[in-house]
Coordinates of C-alpha atoms and ligand atoms in Angstrom, one line a residue:
M2 CA 80.5 -165.7 -17.7
I3 CA 80.3 -161.9 -17.7
E4 CA 82.7 -160.1 -15.5
D5 CA 81.8 -156.7 -14.2
N6 CA 84.4 -155.0 -12.1
G7 CA 82.2 -152.1 -11.1
E8 CA 83.5 -148.6 -11.3
L9 CA 86.9 -149.6 -10.4
E10 CA 89.1 -152.2 -12.2
L11 CA 90.1 -154.4 -9.3
K12 CA 93.0 -156.3 -10.6
C13 CA 94.0 -159.1 -8.4
D14 CA 97.2 -161.0 -9.1
H15 CA 96.9 -163.4 -6.1
A16 CA 97.0 -166.7 -7.9
G17 CA 95.6 -168.7 -4.9
L18 CA 92.7 -166.2 -4.5
N19 CA 91.8 -166.3 -8.2
R20 CA 91.9 -170.1 -8.2
W21 CA 89.7 -170.3 -5.2
I22 CA 87.2 -167.8 -6.7
D23 CA 87.2 -169.9 -9.9
S24 CA 86.4 -173.1 -8.2
M25 CA 83.6 -171.5 -6.1
V26 CA 82.1 -170.0 -9.3
R27 CA 82.2 -173.5 -10.9
M28 CA 80.2 -174.8 -7.9
C29 CA 77.7 -172.0 -7.4
K30 CA 77.3 -171.0 -11.1
P31 CA 76.5 -167.3 -10.7
D32 CA 75.7 -165.4 -13.9
K33 CA 77.9 -162.5 -13.0
L34 CA 80.9 -161.6 -10.8
E35 CA 81.4 -158.3 -9.2
W36 CA 84.3 -157.1 -7.0
I37 CA 83.4 -154.8 -4.2
D38 CA 85.8 -151.9 -4.2
G39 CA 84.4 -149.9 -1.2
S40 CA 83.4 -146.9 -3.3
E41 CA 80.4 -144.7 -2.6
E42 CA 79.3 -145.0 -6.3
Q43 CA 79.2 -148.8 -6.2
K44 CA 77.3 -148.8 -2.8
Q45 CA 74.7 -146.4 -4.2
R46 CA 74.2 -148.5 -7.3
L47 CA 73.9 -151.8 -5.4
T48 CA 71.5 -150.1 -3.0
R49 CA 69.3 -149.1 -5.9
E50 CA 69.5 -152.6 -7.4
A51 CA 68.5 -154.2 -4.1
A52 CA 65.7 -151.8 -3.6
S53 CA 64.2 -152.5 -7.0
A54 CA 64.5 -156.2 -6.4
G55 CA 62.6 -155.8 -3.1
E56 CA 65.6 -157.0 -1.0
I57 CA 65.8 -153.8 0.9
I58 CA 63.6 -150.7 1.4
I59 CA 65.1 -147.3 1.3
L60 CA 63.8 -145.4 4.4
D61 CA 62.7 -141.8 4.4
Q62 CA 65.9 -140.0 3.5
K63 CA 65.0 -136.7 5.2
K64 CA 64.3 -138.3 8.5
L65 CA 66.8 -141.1 8.3
P66 CA 69.5 -140.2 5.8
G67 CA 71.4 -143.1 4.3
C68 CA 69.2 -145.6 6.2
L69 CA 67.8 -148.9 4.8
Y70 CA 65.4 -151.5 6.0
H71 CA 65.5 -155.2 5.5
R72 CA 63.5 -158.3 6.7
T73 CA 65.0 -161.7 7.0
A74 CA 62.9 -164.9 6.6
V75 CA 60.6 -165.5 9.6
D76 CA 62.6 -168.6 10.7
D77 CA 65.9 -166.8 10.1
V78 CA 66.1 -164.1 12.8
A79 CA 68.9 -165.2 15.1
R80 CA 72.0 -167.3 15.1
T81 CA 71.1 -171.0 14.6
E82 CA 73.6 -172.7 16.9
E83 CA 72.4 -176.2 16.1
L84 CA 73.2 -175.7 12.4
T85 CA 76.7 -174.3 13.2
F86 CA 79.6 -176.7 13.0
I87 CA 83.3 -176.8 13.5
C88 CA 84.7 -179.2 10.9
T89 CA 88.1 -180.7 11.9
A90 CA 89.8 -184.0 11.2
R91 CA 89.3 -185.3 14.7
L92 CA 86.1 -185.0 16.8
G93 CA 88.1 -184.4 20.0
D94 CA 89.6 -181.2 18.6
T95 CA 86.3 -179.4 18.9
G96 CA 85.2 -180.7 22.3
P97 CA 81.9 -181.2 24.1
T98 CA 80.6 -177.6 23.5
N99 CA 80.7 -177.6 19.7
N100 CA 78.8 -179.4 16.9
W101 CA 81.4 -181.4 15.0
M102 CA 81.4 -182.6 11.4
S103 CA 84.3 -184.0 9.4
P104 CA 85.6 -181.6 6.7
D105 CA 84.7 -184.2 4.0
E106 CA 81.1 -184.4 5.1
G107 CA 80.9 -180.6 5.6
Y108 CA 82.1 -179.8 2.1
R109 CA 79.9 -182.5 0.6
R110 CA 76.7 -181.6 2.4
A111 CA 77.1 -177.8 2.0
G112 CA 78.4 -178.3 -1.5
E113 CA 75.2 -180.0 -2.6
I114 CA 73.2 -177.0 -1.4
F115 CA 75.6 -174.5 -3.0
K116 CA 75.6 -176.4 -6.3
G117 CA 74.2 -174.1 -9.0
S118 CA 72.5 -172.0 -6.3
M119 CA 73.6 -168.7 -7.7
K120 CA 72.2 -169.3 -11.2
G121 CA 70.7 -166.1 -12.5
R122 CA 72.4 -164.2 -9.7
T123 CA 75.6 -162.2 -9.1
M124 CA 78.4 -163.3 -6.9
Y125 CA 80.0 -160.4 -5.1
I126 CA 83.6 -160.6 -4.0
I127 CA 84.2 -158.6 -0.8
P128 CA 87.8 -158.2 0.2
F129 CA 87.8 -157.1 3.9
S130 CA 90.1 -156.6 6.7
M131 CA 89.4 -157.3 10.4
G132 CA 91.3 -154.7 12.2
P133 CA 93.0 -151.6 10.7
I134 CA 94.4 -152.5 7.3
G135 CA 98.1 -153.2 7.7
S136 CA 98.1 -153.6 11.4
P137 CA 100.2 -156.7 12.4
F138 CA 97.2 -157.9 14.4
S139 CA 94.7 -157.6 11.5
K140 CA 93.4 -160.5 9.4
I141 CA 92.2 -160.4 5.9
G142 CA 89.1 -162.3 4.6
I143 CA 87.4 -162.5 1.2
E144 CA 83.7 -163.1 1.3
L145 CA 81.9 -164.4 -1.7
T146 CA 78.1 -163.8 -1.4
D147 CA 75.1 -163.5 -3.6
S148 CA 73.3 -161.1 -1.3
I149 CA 73.5 -157.3 -1.7
Y150 CA 72.2 -157.1 1.9
V151 CA 75.4 -158.9 3.0
V152 CA 77.6 -156.6 0.9
L153 CA 76.0 -153.5 2.4
N154 CA 76.4 -154.8 5.9
M155 CA 80.0 -155.8 5.3
L156 CA 80.7 -152.3 4.0
I157 CA 79.7 -151.0 7.5
M158 CA 81.0 -153.8 9.7
T159 CA 84.5 -154.2 8.2
R160 CA 87.1 -152.3 6.2
V161 CA 86.4 -153.2 2.6
G162 CA 88.0 -152.4 -0.7
K163 CA 91.0 -152.1 -3.0
Q164 CA 93.5 -151.4 -0.2
V165 CA 92.8 -154.8 1.2
I166 CA 93.7 -156.5 -2.1
D167 CA 96.8 -154.3 -2.3
H168 CA 97.8 -155.3 1.2
L169 CA 97.2 -159.0 0.5
G170 CA 99.7 -158.9 -2.3
P171 CA 100.4 -161.8 -4.6
D172 CA 100.5 -164.5 -1.9
G173 CA 99.1 -163.1 1.4
E174 CA 97.1 -165.4 3.7
F175 CA 93.3 -164.8 3.9
T176 CA 90.2 -166.5 5.2
R177 CA 88.1 -168.0 2.4
C178 CA 84.5 -167.0 3.3
L179 CA 81.7 -168.4 1.1
H180 CA 78.1 -167.4 1.7
G181 CA 75.1 -168.3 -0.4
T182 CA 71.4 -167.5 0.4
A183 CA 70.3 -170.5 -1.6
D184 CA 66.6 -170.8 -1.0
R185 CA 66.8 -169.7 2.7
N186 CA 65.4 -173.1 3.8
I187 CA 66.1 -173.9 7.4
H188 CA 66.5 -177.6 6.4
K189 CA 69.2 -176.6 3.9
R190 CA 71.0 -174.2 6.2
L191 CA 74.6 -174.9 7.4
I192 CA 77.2 -172.6 9.0
L193 CA 80.5 -174.5 8.7
H194 CA 84.0 -173.6 9.8
F195 CA 87.0 -175.4 8.6
P196 CA 89.7 -173.9 10.9
Q197 CA 92.5 -176.2 9.4
D198 CA 91.7 -174.8 6.0
N199 CA 91.0 -171.2 7.1
T200 CA 87.7 -171.5 5.4
I201 CA 84.0 -170.7 6.2
W202 CA 81.0 -171.9 4.3
S203 CA 77.6 -170.5 5.2
V204 CA 74.5 -171.4 3.2
G205 CA 70.7 -171.1 3.5
S206 CA 70.6 -168.1 5.9
G207 CA 70.3 -164.4 5.6
Y208 CA 70.7 -163.5 9.3
G209 CA 73.6 -161.3 10.3
G210 CA 75.4 -163.6 12.8
N211 CA 75.2 -166.4 10.2
V212 CA 76.2 -164.5 7.1
L213 CA 78.4 -161.5 8.0
L214 CA 81.3 -163.9 8.0
G215 CA 83.9 -161.4 9.3
K216 CA 82.0 -161.3 12.6
K217 CA 81.4 -164.4 14.7
C218 CA 82.7 -166.9 12.1
L219 CA 86.0 -165.3 11.3
S220 CA 86.7 -163.0 14.3
L221 CA 85.7 -165.5 16.9
R222 CA 85.5 -169.1 15.7
I223 CA 88.3 -169.1 13.2
A224 CA 90.3 -166.4 15.1
S225 CA 90.1 -168.2 18.4
F226 CA 91.6 -171.3 16.8
V227 CA 94.4 -169.3 15.2
A228 CA 94.9 -167.3 18.4
Q229 CA 95.6 -170.4 20.4
K230 CA 98.2 -171.5 18.0
E231 CA 99.8 -168.0 17.7
G232 CA 99.6 -167.1 21.4
W233 CA 96.9 -164.4 21.5
M234 CA 93.2 -164.2 22.3
A235 CA 90.0 -163.7 20.2
E236 CA 87.2 -162.9 22.6
H237 CA 83.5 -162.0 22.7
M238 CA 84.3 -158.8 24.5
L239 CA 83.6 -155.1 24.6
I240 CA 86.4 -152.6 25.1
L241 CA 85.7 -149.4 26.9
G242 CA 87.9 -146.5 27.8
I243 CA 87.3 -144.3 30.9
E244 CA 89.1 -140.9 30.8
E245 CA 89.6 -138.8 33.9
P246 CA 90.1 -135.0 33.9
S247 CA 93.8 -135.6 34.4
G248 CA 93.8 -137.2 30.9
R249 CA 94.5 -140.7 32.2
I250 CA 92.5 -143.2 30.2
S251 CA 91.9 -146.7 31.6
Y252 CA 90.6 -149.4 29.3
V253 CA 88.6 -152.4 30.4
S254 CA 87.3 -155.3 28.4
G255 CA 84.2 -157.3 29.2
A256 CA 82.7 -160.6 28.1
F257 CA 78.9 -160.8 28.6
P258 CA 76.8 -163.3 26.6
S259 CA 74.8 -162.2 23.6
A260 CA 72.2 -159.5 24.4
C261 CA 73.5 -159.0 27.9
G262 CA 74.7 -155.4 27.7
K263 CA 78.0 -155.0 25.9
T264 CA 76.9 -152.5 23.4
N265 CA 75.1 -150.4 26.0
L266 CA 78.1 -150.4 28.4
T267 CA 80.6 -149.3 25.8
M268 CA 78.7 -146.0 24.9
L269 CA 77.4 -145.0 28.3
V270 CA 76.8 -141.4 29.3
P271 CA 78.2 -140.8 32.8
P272 CA 75.3 -140.4 35.3
D273 CA 74.5 -136.9 36.5
G274 CA 75.6 -137.6 40.0
L275 CA 79.2 -138.3 38.8
K276 CA 79.3 -135.3 36.5
E277 CA 81.6 -133.4 38.8
K278 CA 84.3 -136.1 38.3
G279 CA 84.5 -135.1 34.7
Y280 CA 84.7 -138.6 33.2
R281 CA 84.8 -139.1 29.4
I282 CA 83.9 -142.4 27.9
W283 CA 85.6 -143.8 24.8
T284 CA 84.0 -146.6 22.8
V285 CA 86.5 -149.0 21.4
S286 CA 84.5 -152.2 20.8
D287 CA 81.0 -153.3 21.5
D288 CA 81.3 -157.0 20.7
I289 CA 84.7 -158.4 19.9
A290 CA 88.3 -158.0 21.2
W291 CA 91.5 -159.3 19.9
M292 CA 94.0 -159.2 22.6
R293 CA 97.7 -160.0 22.8
I294 CA 100.7 -159.6 25.0
D295 CA 102.9 -156.8 23.8
T296 CA 106.6 -156.2 24.3
D297 CA 105.9 -154.4 27.6
G298 CA 104.4 -157.7 28.9
M299 CA 100.9 -156.1 29.2
L300 CA 97.6 -157.1 27.5
W301 CA 96.7 -154.9 24.5
A302 CA 93.5 -155.1 22.5
I303 CA 92.0 -154.0 19.2
N304 CA 88.5 -154.1 17.9
P305 CA 88.6 -156.0 14.6
E306 CA 85.3 -154.6 13.5
A307 CA 84.3 -151.2 12.1
G308 CA 80.6 -151.3 12.8
I309 CA 78.1 -152.2 15.3
F310 CA 75.5 -154.9 14.7
G311 CA 73.4 -154.1 17.8
V312 CA 70.1 -155.1 19.4
V313 CA 67.4 -152.6 18.5
P314 CA 64.6 -153.2 21.0
G315 CA 65.2 -151.3 24.3
T316 CA 67.4 -148.8 22.6
N317 CA 66.2 -145.3 23.5
S318 CA 67.4 -141.8 24.4
K319 CA 67.1 -142.4 28.1
T320 CA 69.0 -145.7 28.4
N321 CA 71.4 -145.1 25.5
P322 CA 71.4 -141.7 23.9
N323 CA 74.7 -142.3 22.1
A324 CA 73.3 -145.3 20.4
M325 CA 70.3 -143.2 19.2
I326 CA 72.7 -140.7 17.7
T327 CA 74.8 -143.5 16.2
I328 CA 71.8 -145.0 14.4
G329 CA 70.3 -141.8 13.1
K330 CA 72.0 -142.1 9.7
N331 CA 73.7 -144.6 7.4
T332 CA 72.2 -147.4 9.3
I333 CA 70.6 -150.7 8.2
Y334 CA 67.6 -151.7 10.2
T335 CA 66.7 -155.4 10.2
N336 CA 63.5 -156.9 11.4
T337 CA 62.1 -153.8 13.2
L338 CA 58.6 -152.5 12.6
L339 CA 58.3 -150.5 9.4
K340 CA 56.1 -147.4 9.8
L341 CA 53.9 -146.1 7.0
D342 CA 55.9 -142.9 6.8
G343 CA 59.1 -144.7 5.8
T344 CA 60.7 -144.8 9.2
V345 CA 61.1 -147.5 11.8
W346 CA 59.7 -148.3 15.2
W347 CA 60.6 -150.8 18.0
E348 CA 59.4 -151.8 21.5
D349 CA 60.9 -149.7 24.3
G350 CA 62.3 -147.0 22.0
D351 CA 61.6 -143.3 22.2
E352 CA 58.3 -143.2 20.4
L353 CA 54.8 -144.4 21.3
P354 CA 53.6 -147.1 19.0
P355 CA 52.3 -145.9 15.7
S356 CA 48.6 -146.6 15.0
D357 CA 49.6 -148.7 12.0
G358 CA 52.7 -150.4 10.6
I359 CA 54.1 -153.5 9.0
D360 CA 55.8 -155.8 11.5
W361 CA 59.0 -157.9 11.1
K362 CA 57.0 -160.7 9.6
C363 CA 55.7 -158.4 7.0
M364 CA 52.2 -158.4 8.4
P365 CA 49.9 -155.4 9.1
W366 CA 50.4 -154.4 12.8
K367 CA 48.6 -152.3 15.3
P368 CA 49.4 -151.7 18.9
G369 CA 47.8 -154.1 21.4
M370 CA 47.6 -157.0 19.0
A371 CA 47.8 -160.5 20.6
D372 CA 48.2 -164.0 19.3
D373 CA 45.7 -166.8 19.9
K374 CA 47.4 -167.5 23.2
G375 CA 46.9 -163.9 24.2
K376 CA 50.6 -163.1 24.0
P377 CA 51.5 -159.7 22.6
I378 CA 52.6 -159.6 19.0
Y379 CA 55.8 -157.5 18.7
G380 CA 56.2 -155.0 16.0
A381 CA 60.0 -155.5 16.0
H382 CA 61.5 -158.9 16.6
P383 CA 63.3 -159.0 20.0
N384 CA 66.5 -159.7 18.1
S385 CA 66.0 -157.1 15.5
R386 CA 69.3 -155.4 14.8
F387 CA 70.9 -152.2 13.6
T388 CA 74.1 -152.0 11.5
A389 CA 75.9 -148.7 12.0
P390 CA 79.4 -147.4 11.6
I391 CA 81.1 -147.3 15.0
A392 CA 82.7 -144.0 13.9
Q393 CA 79.2 -142.4 14.1
C394 CA 79.1 -143.0 17.8
P395 CA 79.7 -139.7 19.7
T396 CA 82.0 -141.6 22.0
A397 CA 84.0 -143.5 19.3
S398 CA 87.6 -143.8 20.4
F399 CA 90.3 -141.8 18.7
R400 CA 92.3 -145.0 18.8
L401 CA 89.9 -147.1 16.7
D402 CA 92.3 -147.0 13.7
Q403 CA 95.5 -147.3 15.7
P404 CA 97.1 -150.5 14.7
H405 CA 98.3 -150.9 18.3
G406 CA 95.0 -150.8 20.1
V407 CA 94.7 -150.1 23.8
Q408 CA 96.1 -151.5 27.0
I409 CA 93.7 -153.4 29.2
S410 CA 93.6 -152.9 33.0
A411 CA 90.6 -155.1 33.9
I412 CA 88.6 -157.9 32.4
I413 CA 85.0 -158.2 33.4
F414 CA 82.9 -161.3 33.0
G415 CA 79.1 -160.9 33.3
G416 CA 75.8 -162.5 32.9
R417 CA 72.1 -162.0 33.2
R418 CA 70.9 -163.6 36.4
A419 CA 67.8 -162.8 38.3
Y420 CA 69.4 -164.2 41.5
L421 CA 72.7 -165.3 42.9
P422 CA 75.7 -163.4 41.4
P423 CA 76.0 -160.0 43.1
L424 CA 76.2 -156.7 41.3
V425 CA 80.0 -157.1 41.2
F426 CA 82.8 -159.1 42.6
Q427 CA 86.5 -159.4 42.1
S428 CA 88.4 -162.7 41.6
F429 CA 91.3 -163.5 43.9
N430 CA 93.8 -163.8 41.1
W431 CA 94.1 -164.7 37.4
T432 CA 93.6 -168.4 37.8
H433 CA 90.5 -167.9 40.0
G434 CA 89.3 -165.4 37.4
V435 CA 89.6 -168.0 34.7
Y436 CA 87.5 -170.3 36.9
V437 CA 84.9 -167.6 37.3
G438 CA 84.8 -167.2 33.5
A439 CA 84.7 -170.9 32.9
T440 CA 81.7 -171.5 35.2
M441 CA 79.7 -168.4 34.3
R442 CA 76.0 -168.8 33.5
S443 CA 73.4 -166.5 32.1
E444 CA 69.8 -166.4 31.0
R445 CA 69.2 -167.1 27.4
T446 CA 68.2 -164.2 25.2
A447 CA 66.6 -163.8 21.8
A448 CA 70.1 -163.5 20.1
Q449 CA 70.1 -167.2 19.4
Q450 CA 67.3 -169.6 18.6
G451 CA 66.1 -171.4 21.8
K452 CA 64.1 -170.9 25.0
V453 CA 64.5 -167.3 26.2
G454 CA 65.1 -167.1 30.0
E455 CA 66.5 -170.5 30.6
I456 CA 69.8 -170.4 32.5
R457 CA 72.6 -171.6 30.4
W458 CA 76.3 -172.2 31.0
D459 CA 78.3 -169.8 28.8
P460 CA 82.0 -169.8 29.7
M461 CA 83.6 -166.4 28.9
A462 CA 80.5 -165.7 26.8
M463 CA 82.2 -167.9 24.2
I464 CA 80.1 -171.1 24.2
P465 CA 78.7 -170.4 20.7
F466 CA 82.0 -169.0 19.4
C467 CA 85.0 -171.0 20.5
G468 CA 86.4 -172.7 17.5
Y469 CA 88.2 -175.5 19.3
N470 CA 88.0 -177.7 22.4
M471 CA 87.1 -175.4 25.3
A472 CA 89.3 -177.4 27.7
D473 CA 92.2 -176.2 25.6
Y474 CA 90.8 -172.7 25.5
F475 CA 90.8 -172.6 29.3
D476 CA 94.3 -173.8 29.3
H477 CA 95.2 -171.1 26.8
W478 CA 93.7 -168.5 29.2
L479 CA 95.9 -169.9 32.0
D480 CA 98.9 -169.8 29.8
I481 CA 98.3 -166.2 28.8
G482 CA 98.1 -165.4 32.5
R483 CA 101.5 -167.0 33.1
R484 CA 103.1 -165.1 30.2
L485 CA 101.7 -161.7 31.2
E486 CA 104.1 -159.5 33.2
Q487 CA 101.1 -157.8 34.7
Q488 CA 97.8 -159.4 34.6
P489 CA 94.6 -157.4 34.3
T490 CA 92.4 -158.0 37.3
I491 CA 89.4 -160.2 36.6
F492 CA 85.9 -159.2 37.8
H493 CA 82.3 -160.5 37.4
I494 CA 79.2 -158.3 37.2
N495 CA 75.5 -158.8 37.1
W496 CA 73.3 -155.9 36.2
F497 CA 70.1 -158.0 36.2
R498 CA 69.3 -159.1 39.8
Q499 CA 65.6 -158.9 40.5
D500 CA 63.4 -158.5 43.5
E501 CA 60.5 -160.7 44.5
N502 CA 58.3 -158.9 42.0
G503 CA 60.6 -159.5 39.1
D504 CA 61.8 -155.9 39.0
Y505 CA 65.5 -155.1 38.4
L506 CA 67.2 -154.1 41.7
W507 CA 69.8 -152.1 39.9
P508 CA 68.9 -149.3 37.4
G509 CA 71.8 -150.3 35.1
F510 CA 72.8 -148.5 31.9
R511 CA 74.6 -145.2 32.7
E512 CA 74.6 -146.0 36.4
N513 CA 76.9 -149.0 35.7
L514 CA 79.8 -146.5 35.6
R515 CA 79.6 -146.4 39.4
I516 CA 80.6 -150.1 39.4
I517 CA 83.3 -149.6 36.7
E518 CA 84.7 -146.8 39.0
W519 CA 84.9 -149.3 41.9
I520 CA 86.6 -151.8 39.5
L521 CA 89.2 -149.3 38.5
A522 CA 89.8 -148.3 42.1
R523 CA 90.4 -151.9 43.0
C524 CA 92.8 -152.3 40.1
R525 CA 94.8 -149.5 41.5
G526 CA 94.6 -150.7 45.1
E527 CA 92.8 -147.5 46.1
V528 CA 89.8 -149.0 47.9
G529 CA 89.0 -151.9 50.2
A530 CA 86.6 -154.8 49.9
V531 CA 84.9 -157.6 51.8
E532 CA 86.4 -161.0 51.3
T533 CA 83.7 -163.6 50.6
P534 CA 83.9 -167.2 49.3
I535 CA 83.2 -166.0 45.7
G536 CA 85.7 -163.2 45.8
Y537 CA 86.0 -159.6 46.9
V538 CA 82.7 -157.7 47.1
P539 CA 82.4 -154.0 47.6
K540 CA 81.5 -152.4 50.9
P541 CA 78.3 -150.5 50.1
E542 CA 79.9 -147.2 51.1
D543 CA 82.7 -147.6 48.6
I544 CA 80.3 -147.3 45.6
D545 CA 79.8 -143.6 44.8
M546 CA 76.0 -143.3 45.0
T547 CA 75.9 -139.5 44.5
G548 CA 72.6 -138.6 42.8
L549 CA 71.2 -142.1 42.9
E550 CA 68.8 -143.4 45.5
L551 CA 67.9 -147.1 45.7
P552 CA 65.0 -148.4 47.7
E553 CA 65.8 -149.4 51.3
G554 CA 67.8 -152.6 51.5
A555 CA 68.4 -152.9 47.7
M556 CA 72.1 -152.4 47.9
E557 CA 72.5 -155.0 50.6
K558 CA 70.5 -157.4 48.4
L559 CA 72.6 -156.5 45.3
L560 CA 75.8 -157.3 47.1
E561 CA 74.6 -160.3 49.1
V562 CA 76.5 -163.5 48.8
D563 CA 74.3 -166.5 49.7
N564 CA 76.7 -169.4 50.5
K565 CA 73.9 -171.9 50.5
A566 CA 72.7 -170.9 47.1
W567 CA 76.3 -170.9 45.8
L568 CA 76.7 -174.5 47.1
E569 CA 73.8 -175.4 44.8
E570 CA 75.5 -173.5 41.9
L571 CA 78.7 -175.4 42.7
K572 CA 76.9 -178.7 41.7
V573 CA 76.4 -177.2 38.2
H574 CA 80.1 -176.1 38.1
K575 CA 81.0 -179.8 38.7
E576 CA 78.7 -181.0 36.0
V577 CA 80.0 -178.6 33.4
L578 CA 83.7 -179.1 34.2
E579 CA 83.2 -182.9 34.1
K580 CA 82.2 -182.6 30.5
F581 CA 85.8 -182.2 29.5
G582 CA 87.1 -185.3 31.2
Q583 CA 90.9 -185.6 31.4
R584 CA 91.4 -182.7 29.1
L585 CA 90.4 -180.0 31.6
P586 CA 93.3 -178.2 33.2
E587 CA 94.0 -179.5 36.7
E588 CA 94.1 -175.9 38.0
L589 CA 90.3 -175.6 37.4
W590 CA 89.5 -178.6 39.5
H591 CA 91.9 -177.2 42.1
Q592 CA 89.9 -173.9 42.0
Y593 CA 86.7 -175.9 42.3
E594 CA 88.0 -177.7 45.4
K595 CA 89.1 -174.4 47.0
F596 CA 85.8 -172.8 46.3
R597 CA 83.9 -175.7 47.9
E598 CA 86.1 -175.4 51.0
R599 CA 85.5 -171.7 51.2
L600 CA 81.8 -172.3 51.0
G601 CA 82.1 -174.9 53.8
G602 CA 80.7 -177.6 51.5
Ligands
LIG27 P1 75.1 -158.9 21.4 O1 75.2 -157.8 20.3 O2 74.1 -159.9 21.2 O3 76.4 -159.5 21.6 O4 74.6 -158.1 22.7 P2 75.2 -157.1 23.7 O5 75.9 -157.8 24.8 O6 75.9 -156.0 23.0 O7 73.9 -156.5 24.4 P3 73.2 -155.0 24.3 O8 74.0 -154.0 24.9 O9 72.7 -154.8 23.0 O10 71.9 -155.2 25.3 C1 70.9 -156.2 25.1 C2 69.7 -155.8 25.9 O11 69.9 -155.7 27.2 C3 69.0 -154.5 25.4 O12 67.6 -154.7 25.3 C4 69.4 -153.5 26.5 O13 68.4 -152.6 26.6 C5 69.5 -154.4 27.7 N1 70.5 -153.9 28.7 C6 71.7 -153.5 28.4 N2 72.4 -153.0 29.5 C7 71.5 -153.1 30.5 C8 71.5 -152.8 31.9 O14 72.5 -152.3 32.4 N3 70.4 -153.0 32.6 C9 69.3 -153.6 32.1 N4 68.2 -153.8 32.9 N5 69.2 -153.9 30.8 C10 70.3 -153.7 30.0
LIG28 C1 75.5 -162.1 19.2 O1 74.5 -162.8 19.1 O2 76.4 -162.2 20.2 C2 75.7 -160.9 18.3 C3 74.8 -160.8 17.2 O3 76.6 -160.1 18.6 S1 75.2 -161.8 15.9 O4 76.2 -161.2 15.1 O5 74.1 -162.1 15.1 O6 75.8 -163.0 16.4
LIG29 MN1 77.8 -160.6 20.3

């Protein structure tokens, strides 16, 4: 075994960590070991190595400074939920929404794939912190991986390096994260979580959500399990600050399922019509929130991540100019179209399609190409992603590195639904809000493998990410509500209602600030609302529409509550709640009954 500590001698005197690394090395048998120290020199060297191995392509450094390009395997372009497991001693601990495997079986099955899989390769050791290093709310992880692509992504997405090891000390607690690409075979791919051992094993994949183990695996699946025990919350939520000219900043958090608009909402540019109001937007988090009750009895949140792993297609200067600035440098593009001039292109971006390019499958591509069924061949995969430092976002919050985070005034649930849920409604109280979150449904997107468009139940946008029995998770939400001195008000939004022609009724993106404005006014009791069976809905005149004209009747449709259609939806609520049997908190059945009565069913 040759040890190479890179430029910096990373001495680690954590006996438990060293023992764990030794035993993973014995299993995976890498030729070399390298500690990742977070230095620019090491990053540059690894970039060059990965480029000469063909693992990444260095993009045109004049046009896209610091930017890289990568393609994953064609069958490895989104999270594979059916290969994702929670491994606990008892099946009941993971509940009806998770795939379960016993820890013994998990270690055995993945161990067989890991065995010797790093022969001829280097194992990189990445010490990382989720949350500002040293914050009492942060967690440390060590990811072992044989992929430089993973290393380069982790350097953006998390806080990496020597300070993490220093902070860990000789006996600090950390999450053991093992990733191996093995032969990227979908039949030998497993994403396993062992919450009782604070361990994650991911093998056979190279796709972000499966392999950047600080993200969904640690910050949601493992963290949600830990949070329930420790009395805090790990949520699939954005965090957004809205500053008024007075200097008052209100923060809201929002849980929308994958590819349903979190990243876009967090960096919006206020619409021209609201310019006079002088709002300033602060981006705190685009995907994950860790929230806890502070000594003031209020809910406070941090973003555990340092980067954005965002959906590329649809990103353009009109809908999201701040994202375009954010991804102009130091960004890794995965599975977009590669242009012949060493830049990238994607559908619904700023540029017209190039006459030639190499698509995400590494095939020659021209605009207008179609497959044998006549379906258009995309240049960029619909779930192609960018990895960029959040600090590059023009609206990045000045509180990103504050260990304390921000105080949350409102929680917004949301989904992608062509019909039914109105543009926005407010829950009656915390418990009702928990019911709204627990029964939320949304159309499937390309962020996970499966049928796009099909409506799926995705409670609190956490169905793929809750590391324990969701009945207990709902109970935890109710418990947090009881413990809060002042509860954030809970809302539900839907930017995606369509008309008969399948066109969106609401322009979305920056215009969404008009709805956030109403939400904040409601939190402060400054505006009225219409009480409906689903909750409080705005009076159309209470949404500031200065500078925005909608077609005749659109607003009415956007705010419509169709009791009959909700009665149909209620049938699904019953079905999903029944999945939990006796374990479901009584309060949710009580909410169900009250909802049925309000609907007159
Ligand atoms: P994950 O990273 O998968 O968790 O997704 P996300 O929730 O951050 O979603 P994101 O903001 O990346 O948006 C996903 C897709 O929805 C993109 O193609 C956006 O262009 C589109 N989108 C976002 N906001 C809106 C909106 O307000 N209206 C419409 N019509 N589309 C939107
Ligand atoms: C999601 O799918 O919700 C994402 C992208 O944020 S991934 O990290 O791939 O899960
Ligand atoms: Mn996400």
